[in-house]
Amino acid sequence: MTALPAARGPQTPPPALVAVVPGAPGAAARPEVAALLRRVRALRPGPAVEAVRLAECDARLGPVLERHRRSGAVVLPLLFSRGPEARHEVPDAVARTGRQAVLAAGLGPHPLLADALAGRLAETPGGSTATAVVLAAPGSPDPECVAGLRYTADLLSSRLGGLPVLPGPAGAGGAAEAVARLCDLGHARIAVAACFLAADPGTAALAADRRLAVAAPLGAHVALARLMLHRYDQAVGHRSAGAGHSGV
């Protein structure tokens, strides 16, 4: 990976924003991702904004970066923690293209992510009266992923005025176990914050329990779009502060 072009004239477009979407190829998250990118474009007219699925990077990322060779590109992983995908898979996919790009930090943890989660809870019937929250999110045993999820739970707790928030990593019933723990602690009104771009089967299954207020996935929440632009600006500013620096 190399830095963005060092000199840009008045006619040179701003660097493109290329979002890398986790997950296997398929249509499951495409409407939500498309809506999120539309919101980013509305907030920041100017940069080209595109998305590539992580599983399709070897076939599609190189041509996308080549298309934006004149302006350069910022590659932004739509990931909520610094797990193996963020630390290895996305940088390796960019490096394999052999093309210029600056790699931005992922979406979380960050206070704007907590704002988006709190916003979805506020939209959920029963979400504003909950006495505790489960943070359902992509899970991994990777230590950095676990720590990031805990940090996001702490940020959300602070955003909700100190309400207890337990991490509930996806897979192996993590969210259901967190719900059970809160029930054992005496909480009768529990909300579930869904830290996913699109519907997650495990979180959706919890909606069958009428005791729970299960929030919608983040989708195109405006705070998430602002977080994408914040990461983009950080990456562009990092390059501007250290012209000629290679990598992230």
Coordinates of C-alpha atoms in Angstrom, one line a residue:
M1 CA 0.0 0.0 0.0
T2 CA 1.2 3.5 -0.7
A3 CA 0.0 6.9 0.2
L4 CA -2.4 9.0 -1.8
P5 CA -0.9 11.1 -4.6
A6 CA 1.2 13.9 -3.0
A7 CA 0.0 16.7 -5.2
R8 CA -3.6 17.4 -6.3
G9 CA -4.4 20.2 -8.6
P10 CA -7.8 22.1 -8.5
Q11 CA -9.2 19.7 -11.1
T12 CA -8.2 16.5 -9.3
P13 CA -11.2 14.9 -7.5
P14 CA -10.9 14.0 -3.8
P15 CA -9.8 10.5 -2.9
A16 CA -12.5 7.9 -3.4
L17 CA -14.0 6.1 -0.4
V18 CA -14.0 2.4 -1.0
A19 CA -15.9 0.5 1.7
V20 CA -15.0 -3.1 2.3
V21 CA -18.1 -5.1 3.5
P22 CA -17.6 -8.2 5.6
G23 CA -19.3 -11.5 4.8
A24 CA -19.7 -13.9 2.0
P25 CA -21.0 -12.9 -1.4
G26 CA -24.8 -12.6 -1.5
A27 CA -27.6 -10.1 -1.4
A28 CA -28.3 -10.2 2.3
A29 CA -26.8 -6.8 3.2
R30 CA -26.8 -5.1 -0.2
P31 CA -29.9 -2.9 0.4
E32 CA -28.6 -1.7 3.7
V33 CA -25.1 -1.0 2.4
A34 CA -26.5 0.8 -0.6
A35 CA -28.6 3.0 1.6
L36 CA -25.6 3.7 3.9
L37 CA -23.5 4.7 0.9
R38 CA -26.3 7.0 -0.3
R39 CA -26.3 8.7 3.0
V40 CA -22.6 9.2 3.0
R41 CA -22.8 10.8 -0.5
A42 CA -25.6 13.1 0.7
L43 CA -23.5 14.2 3.7
R44 CA -20.3 14.7 1.6
P45 CA -20.9 15.3 -2.1
G46 CA -17.6 15.1 -4.0
P47 CA -15.7 11.9 -3.3
A48 CA -16.7 8.8 -5.2
V49 CA -18.1 6.2 -2.8
E50 CA -18.2 2.5 -3.6
A51 CA -18.4 -0.8 -1.8
V52 CA -16.7 -4.2 -2.4
R53 CA -17.4 -7.3 -0.4
L54 CA -14.3 -8.7 1.5
A55 CA -14.9 -12.2 0.0
E56 CA -14.8 -10.6 -3.5
C57 CA -11.8 -8.4 -3.0
D58 CA -9.4 -10.5 -5.1
A59 CA -11.6 -10.2 -8.1
R60 CA -13.1 -6.7 -7.7
L61 CA -10.9 -4.5 -5.5
G62 CA -8.0 -4.1 -7.9
P63 CA -10.2 -2.8 -10.8
V64 CA -12.0 -0.4 -8.4
L65 CA -8.7 1.1 -7.1
E66 CA -7.4 1.3 -10.7
R67 CA -10.5 3.3 -11.7
H68 CA -9.6 5.8 -9.0
R69 CA -5.9 5.9 -9.7
R70 CA -5.9 9.6 -10.5
S71 CA -7.5 10.7 -7.2
G72 CA -6.2 7.9 -5.0
A73 CA -8.5 6.0 -2.7
V74 CA -9.2 5.4 1.0
V75 CA -10.2 1.8 1.8
L76 CA -12.5 1.7 4.8
P77 CA -13.4 -1.6 6.4
L78 CA -17.0 -1.7 7.6
L79 CA -16.0 -3.7 10.7
F80 CA -16.9 -2.9 14.3
S81 CA -13.7 -4.2 16.0
R82 CA -10.0 -4.7 15.3
G83 CA -10.3 -8.5 14.8
P84 CA -8.4 -10.6 12.3
E85 CA -10.4 -9.3 9.4
A86 CA -9.4 -5.7 10.1
R87 CA -5.8 -6.5 11.1
H88 CA -5.0 -9.0 8.4
E89 CA -7.6 -9.8 5.8
V90 CA -8.4 -6.3 4.5
P91 CA -4.8 -5.1 4.5
D92 CA -3.7 -8.2 2.7
A93 CA -6.4 -7.9 0.1
V94 CA -5.4 -4.3 -0.6
A95 CA -1.7 -5.3 -0.8
R96 CA -2.5 -8.1 -3.3
T97 CA -4.0 -5.6 -5.7
G98 CA -0.6 -3.8 -6.1
R99 CA -2.4 -0.5 -6.4
Q100 CA -2.3 2.7 -4.4
A101 CA -4.6 3.1 -1.4
V102 CA -4.7 4.3 2.1
L103 CA -6.3 2.0 4.6
A104 CA -8.6 3.7 7.1
A105 CA -9.5 2.5 10.6
G106 CA -12.7 0.4 10.9
L107 CA -15.9 1.6 12.4
G108 CA -15.4 0.7 16.0
P109 CA -15.1 1.2 18.8
H110 CA -16.0 4.9 18.6
P111 CA -18.5 7.2 20.3
L112 CA -20.3 7.7 17.0
L113 CA -21.0 4.0 16.9
A114 CA -22.5 4.2 20.3
D115 CA -24.6 7.1 19.1
A116 CA -25.9 5.0 16.2
L117 CA -26.7 2.0 18.6
A118 CA -28.5 4.4 21.0
G119 CA -30.4 5.9 18.2
R120 CA -31.7 2.5 17.0
L121 CA -32.7 1.6 20.6
A122 CA -34.6 4.9 20.9
E123 CA -36.6 4.0 17.8
T124 CA -37.6 0.6 19.3
P125 CA -40.8 0.2 21.2
G126 CA -39.7 -0.5 24.8
G127 CA -36.1 0.4 24.1
S128 CA -36.2 3.7 26.0
T129 CA -37.7 2.0 29.1
A130 CA -35.2 -0.9 29.4
T131 CA -33.3 -1.3 32.6
A132 CA -30.4 -3.2 30.9
V133 CA -29.1 -3.8 27.3
V134 CA -27.4 -6.6 25.5
L135 CA -25.0 -5.5 22.8
A136 CA -25.4 -8.2 20.1
A137 CA -22.4 -7.9 17.7
P138 CA -20.2 -10.0 15.4
G139 CA -18.2 -12.2 17.7
S140 CA -14.7 -13.8 17.7
P141 CA -12.4 -15.3 20.3
D142 CA -9.7 -13.0 19.1
P143 CA -8.5 -10.9 22.2
E144 CA -8.7 -7.5 20.3
C145 CA -12.2 -8.3 19.1
V146 CA -13.3 -9.2 22.6
A147 CA -11.8 -6.1 24.0
G148 CA -13.3 -3.9 21.3
L149 CA -16.8 -5.3 21.9
R150 CA -16.4 -4.7 25.6
Y151 CA -15.3 -1.1 24.9
T152 CA -18.2 -0.5 22.6
A153 CA -20.5 -1.8 25.4
D154 CA -18.9 0.6 27.8
L155 CA -19.4 3.5 25.3
L156 CA -23.0 2.6 24.8
S157 CA -23.6 2.3 28.6
S158 CA -22.2 5.9 29.0
R159 CA -24.3 7.1 26.1
L160 CA -27.4 5.6 27.9
G161 CA -26.6 7.3 31.2
G162 CA -24.9 4.4 32.9
L163 CA -27.4 1.7 32.0
P164 CA -25.9 -1.8 32.3
V165 CA -24.8 -3.1 28.8
L166 CA -23.5 -6.7 28.4
P167 CA -21.7 -7.8 25.3
G168 CA -23.4 -10.6 23.4
P169 CA -21.2 -11.9 20.6
A170 CA -22.8 -13.6 17.7
G171 CA -22.4 -17.3 17.5
A172 CA -22.7 -20.0 20.2
G173 CA -25.7 -18.2 21.7
G174 CA -23.7 -15.3 23.1
A175 CA -26.5 -12.8 23.0
A176 CA -29.0 -15.3 24.5
E177 CA -26.6 -16.0 27.3
A178 CA -26.2 -12.3 28.0
V179 CA -30.0 -12.0 28.1
A180 CA -30.2 -14.9 30.6
R181 CA -27.5 -13.3 32.8
L182 CA -29.5 -10.0 33.0
C183 CA -32.6 -11.9 33.8
D184 CA -30.8 -13.7 36.6
L185 CA -29.8 -10.2 37.9
G186 CA -33.4 -9.3 38.1
H187 CA -33.9 -7.2 35.0
A188 CA -37.4 -7.6 33.6
R189 CA -37.1 -5.0 30.8
I190 CA -34.2 -5.8 28.5
A191 CA -33.3 -4.3 25.2
V192 CA -31.0 -5.7 22.5
A193 CA -28.8 -3.4 20.5
A194 CA -27.9 -4.9 17.1
C195 CA -24.4 -3.9 16.1
F196 CA -24.8 -5.2 12.6
L197 CA -25.2 -3.5 9.2
A198 CA -28.1 -5.8 8.3
A199 CA -30.4 -8.3 10.0
D200 CA -28.5 -11.0 11.9
P201 CA -30.3 -14.4 12.2
G202 CA -29.3 -14.8 15.9
T203 CA -30.5 -11.4 16.9
A204 CA -33.6 -11.8 14.9
A205 CA -34.4 -15.0 16.7
L206 CA -34.4 -13.0 20.0
A207 CA -37.3 -10.9 18.7
A208 CA -39.6 -13.9 19.2
D209 CA -39.2 -13.3 22.9
R210 CA -41.8 -10.7 23.7
R211 CA -40.1 -9.7 26.9
L212 CA -37.2 -8.2 24.8
A213 CA -37.1 -5.0 22.9
V214 CA -34.9 -5.9 19.9
A215 CA -33.5 -2.9 17.9
A216 CA -33.2 -2.8 14.2
P217 CA -29.7 -3.2 12.7
L218 CA -27.6 -0.1 12.1
G219 CA -28.2 0.1 8.4
A220 CA -28.0 3.7 7.1
H221 CA -28.1 5.4 10.5
V222 CA -26.8 8.9 10.1
A223 CA -24.3 8.5 12.9
L224 CA -22.8 5.5 11.1
A225 CA -22.5 7.6 7.9
R226 CA -20.7 10.3 9.9
L227 CA -18.4 7.8 11.4
M228 CA -17.4 6.6 7.9
L229 CA -16.6 10.1 6.9
H230 CA -14.7 10.7 10.2
R231 CA -12.5 7.6 9.4
Y232 CA -12.1 8.8 5.8
D233 CA -11.0 12.3 7.0
Q234 CA -8.5 10.7 9.4
A235 CA -7.0 8.7 6.6
V236 CA -6.7 11.7 4.3
G237 CA -5.4 13.9 7.0
H238 CA -2.8 11.3 8.0
R239 CA -1.5 11.2 4.4
S240 CA -1.5 15.1 4.3
A241 CA 0.5 15.3 7.5
G242 CA 3.1 12.9 6.3
A243 CA 3.3 13.1 2.5
G244 CA 5.3 10.2 1.1
H245 CA 4.4 7.8 4.0
S246 CA 3.5 4.4 2.8
G247 CA 0.9 2.2 4.5
V248 CA -1.5 3.0 7.4

